[in-house]
XYZ file of C-alpha atoms in Angstrom:
306
model
C 31.347 -5.367 -81.459
C 28.084 -6.928 -80.459
C 29.652 -8.931 -77.687
C 31.401 -5.747 -76.389
C 28.144 -3.960 -76.377
C 26.378 -6.815 -74.490
C 29.132 -6.828 -71.939
C 28.846 -3.044 -71.471
C 25.159 -3.220 -71.029
C 25.384 -6.145 -68.512
C 28.076 -4.170 -66.686
C 26.049 -1.031 -66.645
C 22.951 -2.919 -65.512
C 25.050 -4.467 -62.662
C 26.324 -1.160 -61.782
C 22.750 0.429 -61.679
C 21.596 -2.477 -59.654
C 24.479 -2.079 -57.164
C 23.989 1.671 -56.870
C 20.371 1.117 -56.417
C 20.860 -1.570 -53.698
C 23.252 0.772 -51.953
C 20.691 3.667 -52.196
C 18.035 1.536 -50.707
C 20.316 0.258 -47.943
C 21.362 3.727 -46.813
C 17.718 4.923 -47.043
C 16.471 1.968 -45.033
C 19.309 2.657 -42.634
C 18.319 6.400 -42.399
C 14.645 5.412 -42.002
C 15.605 3.034 -39.139
C 17.576 5.571 -37.366
C 15.078 8.242 -37.542
C 12.258 5.740 -36.445
C 14.482 4.453 -33.519
C 15.129 8.076 -32.748
C 11.211 8.889 -32.583
C 10.577 5.598 -30.629
C 13.173 6.512 -28.080
C 11.844 10.078 -27.726
C 8.237 8.627 -27.059
C 9.708 5.927 -24.714
C 11.666 8.769 -23.032
C 8.335 10.888 -22.566
C 6.336 7.826 -21.072
C 9.332 7.270 -18.545
C 8.941 10.942 -17.324
C 5.284 10.405 -17.073
C 5.926 7.042 -14.977
C 8.494 9.007 -12.778
C 6.247 12.071 -12.419
C 8.648 14.220 -14.552
C 6.125 14.894 -17.327
C 7.333 16.846 -20.344
C 5.610 17.738 -23.633
C 6.334 15.913 -26.771
C 7.408 18.504 -29.372
C 7.423 17.498 -32.944
C 7.470 20.356 -35.626
C 7.124 18.145 -38.682
C 4.682 15.384 -39.694
C 5.640 11.874 -39.838
C 4.471 8.379 -39.362
C 4.351 8.632 -35.763
C 2.589 12.001 -35.430
C -0.825 10.441 -34.873
C 0.567 7.975 -32.220
C 2.317 10.978 -30.448
C -0.929 12.963 -30.416
C -2.801 10.015 -29.078
C -0.063 9.277 -26.347
C -0.114 13.011 -25.313
C -4.132 13.097 -25.064
C -4.135 10.035 -22.971
C -1.333 11.330 -20.551
C -3.391 14.666 -20.230
C -6.523 12.771 -19.389
C -4.677 10.609 -16.892
C -3.171 13.602 -15.252
C -6.410 15.141 -14.961
C -8.047 11.864 -13.464
C -5.099 11.740 -11.172
C -5.348 15.407 -9.919
C -9.238 14.895 -9.421
C -8.574 11.555 -7.501
C -5.930 13.328 -5.201
C -8.232 16.284 -4.649
C -11.161 13.854 -3.780
C -8.929 11.825 -1.344
C -7.736 15.042 0.330
C -11.363 16.228 0.783
C -12.246 12.765 2.219
C -9.257 13.124 4.541
C -10.156 16.578 5.521
C -13.906 15.402 6.286
C -12.801 12.522 8.396
C -10.622 14.914 10.390
C -13.363 17.417 10.884
C -15.710 14.798 11.947
C -13.226 13.608 14.458
C -12.486 17.279 15.795
C -16.278 17.650 15.979
C -16.610 14.657 18.016
C -13.926 16.033 20.532
C -15.892 18.830 22.003
C -19.081 16.909 22.988
C -16.974 13.959 24.320
C -15.004 16.212 26.467
C -18.286 17.912 27.783
C -19.974 14.591 28.383
C -16.956 13.363 30.180
C -16.787 16.219 32.491
C -20.541 15.941 33.371
C -19.972 12.150 33.853
C -17.301 12.876 36.245
C -19.612 15.218 38.342
C -22.338 12.471 38.143
C -20.077 9.834 39.630
C -19.494 12.046 42.719
C -23.158 11.882 43.600
C -24.088 8.372 42.268
C -22.603 4.967 41.475
C -25.379 3.809 39.297
C -24.670 1.049 36.908
C -25.908 3.371 34.093
C -22.990 5.740 34.700
C -20.475 2.897 34.014
C -22.273 2.084 30.805
C -22.216 5.789 29.750
C -18.519 5.789 30.633
C -17.961 2.781 28.402
C -19.667 4.409 25.466
C -17.659 7.731 25.918
C -14.408 5.633 26.089
C -15.582 3.940 22.763
C -16.222 7.420 21.349
C -12.798 8.686 22.321
C -11.345 5.655 20.763
C -13.317 6.400 17.515
C -11.993 10.127 17.511
C -8.481 8.905 17.868
C -8.936 6.321 14.990
C -10.453 8.864 12.588
C -7.829 11.325 13.060
C -5.149 8.632 12.374
C -7.155 7.513 9.223
C -7.318 11.108 7.993
C -3.498 11.401 8.407
C -2.876 8.249 6.548
C -5.271 9.199 3.664
C -3.737 12.618 3.373
C -0.244 11.462 3.505
C 0.827 13.323 6.523
C 1.213 10.505 9.053
C 4.980 10.727 9.615
C 6.791 7.645 10.676
C 10.309 7.373 12.139
C 12.939 5.180 10.539
C 15.106 3.485 13.105
C 16.203 -0.069 13.871
C 13.334 -2.021 15.522
C 13.994 -5.254 16.929
C 11.291 -7.760 16.539
C 11.420 -9.649 19.816
C 11.371 -6.159 21.755
C 8.341 -4.811 19.697
C 6.420 -8.060 20.202
C 7.209 -8.076 23.968
C 6.087 -4.405 24.463
C 2.814 -5.033 22.602
C 2.277 -7.933 24.692
C 3.050 -6.108 28.039
C 0.750 -3.280 26.932
C -2.030 -5.996 26.441
C -1.626 -7.552 29.791
C -4.597 -5.735 31.528
C -6.872 -6.741 28.594
C -5.729 -10.387 28.570
C -5.872 -10.820 32.474
C -9.912 -11.517 32.729
C -9.449 -14.508 30.179
C -6.174 -15.537 31.703
C -4.730 -15.469 28.000
C -1.055 -15.189 27.589
C 1.354 -14.504 24.725
C 4.135 -16.951 23.607
C 7.141 -15.054 22.037
C 10.282 -17.266 21.182
C 13.531 -15.492 21.897
C 15.853 -15.943 18.794
C 18.724 -14.358 17.293
C 18.182 -10.680 16.796
C 16.031 -9.652 13.892
C 15.911 -6.053 13.097
C 13.721 -4.038 10.652
C 13.804 -0.440 9.658
C 10.618 1.330 11.037
C 8.819 3.140 13.609
C 8.773 1.430 16.972
C 5.624 3.015 18.385
C 3.323 2.617 15.323
C 4.683 -0.785 14.732
C 3.857 -1.830 18.240
C 0.388 -0.291 17.891
C -0.296 -2.464 14.743
C 0.887 -5.453 16.422
C -1.464 -4.746 19.421
C -4.400 -4.482 17.120
C -3.588 -7.947 15.709
C -3.248 -9.525 19.263
C -6.554 -7.852 20.382
C -8.268 -9.698 17.483
C -6.697 -13.039 18.633
C -7.566 -12.193 22.210
C -11.201 -11.912 21.334
C -11.390 -15.241 19.697
C -9.054 -17.129 22.138
C -10.710 -19.415 24.630
C -10.226 -18.767 28.538
C -6.575 -19.569 29.445
C -5.467 -19.633 25.782
C -2.395 -18.537 24.372
C -1.558 -15.993 21.428
C 1.547 -17.331 19.481
C 3.982 -15.270 17.820
C 7.080 -16.277 15.599
C 9.465 -14.276 13.280
C 12.259 -14.889 10.797
C 14.318 -13.191 8.293
C 15.550 -13.757 4.923
C 17.405 -11.677 2.261
C 14.050 -10.399 0.868
C 11.945 -9.749 3.821
C 11.359 -10.152 7.535
C 8.335 -12.213 8.552
C 6.118 -12.072 11.594
C 3.394 -14.520 12.424
C 0.869 -13.911 15.002
C -2.103 -16.545 15.582
C -4.478 -17.906 18.164
C -6.230 -21.229 18.492
C -9.754 -20.168 18.275
C -12.430 -21.148 15.854
C -10.637 -19.059 12.903
C -12.177 -16.607 10.471
C -15.496 -17.314 8.571
C -14.651 -17.921 4.907
C -17.063 -15.148 4.058
C -15.342 -12.663 6.230
C -11.717 -13.232 4.959
C -11.835 -11.102 2.007
C -13.329 -8.105 3.997
C -11.227 -8.597 7.148
C -9.026 -5.422 6.398
C -12.038 -3.106 5.194
C -12.652 0.047 7.338
C -15.515 -0.445 9.817
C -15.982 -3.973 8.736
C -17.136 -6.303 11.559
C -17.416 -10.134 10.905
C -20.413 -12.230 11.411
C -18.948 -13.579 14.621
C -17.389 -10.516 15.831
C -16.978 -10.313 19.666
C -17.077 -7.165 21.887
C -17.658 -3.606 21.043
C -14.934 -3.014 18.522
C -15.191 -0.308 15.691
C -13.876 -2.489 12.786
C -10.897 0.006 12.271
C -7.930 -1.961 14.130
C -7.128 -4.395 11.181
C -7.469 -1.699 8.672
C -5.069 0.591 10.501
C -2.546 -2.186 11.148
C -2.402 -2.981 7.313
C -2.004 0.730 6.457
C 0.854 1.032 9.085
C 2.736 -1.748 7.809
C 2.213 -0.639 4.281
C 3.810 2.649 5.142
C 6.890 0.691 6.179
C 7.272 -1.210 3.055
C 5.459 -4.150 4.272
C 2.185 -6.071 3.732
C -0.307 -7.757 6.041
C -2.532 -10.709 5.321
C -4.761 -13.104 7.200
C -6.070 -16.492 6.975
C -6.929 -19.902 8.940
C -4.284 -22.385 10.000
C -4.788 -26.052 9.096
C -4.753 -27.017 12.696
C -7.374 -24.373 13.572
C -7.254 -20.849 14.719
C -6.765 -17.499 12.914
C -3.295 -16.254 11.756
C -1.857 -12.872 10.736
C 1.188 -12.743 8.421
C 3.389 -9.711 8.314
C 6.171 -9.286 5.783
C 8.273 -6.250 5.784
C 10.490 -6.010 2.856
C 14.020 -4.871 2.740
C 14.011 -2.995 -0.559
């Protein structure tokens, strides 16, 4: 009898252990599924935030994730407020630049008309100097308007096939009058057709800005060199001169607006390189600059396919 009782006790104990184990297994499985569901919900919320499809996390009951959820929601709310303030500040900045540019237009036009009348009566060297300054102000006005369009996101670029050899050749042709006094030429290799998706006019303008920089630092009778290639990831365009190159201190600031290097030549406004970088960035590209090992400054453009 005692042996039977012991056997029953053992069987009962094993049964209780088995039932307890099964209970804890199903409990852990339930908790894992519930936690997984909560984590997936929070992850989906953050994904909506990252894709600008912000929703509100709704949880009616308290659980271990409630505090984390509240902190995430507070952080997202603060980030949205900061983003809205930054966008508003950027728009105000762009509007202010546009207003300044428009305000410049009236006195520039009036001064230009007065100067034309003066030219009819006199050919003083001072008149020519005034004309140069007026031209510079007109260029500044155009640049400021373009900057305001870029900053406000309203600068519209066409998307069409742009042949690299063609756009480099057009940029060089438009630079011919500026290059003539220094007898500088542009070397463009003719290769197999390399095409990117972009805006022909704005791409040409950006390349002209880079060529102008090379022209300023090229010696008399020098050559501005160009090259281009394409791979599955991006199209690369190189433009370089054989001048003295950039000062090391200037390289980190080359693309800052209104920055003029220590060895800057001419009456540039310090906007051209910044505009060029912005134009390429709007076309899924990037623009960098540095010095070549054999001397001279080099601009590298990469326009990515995706």
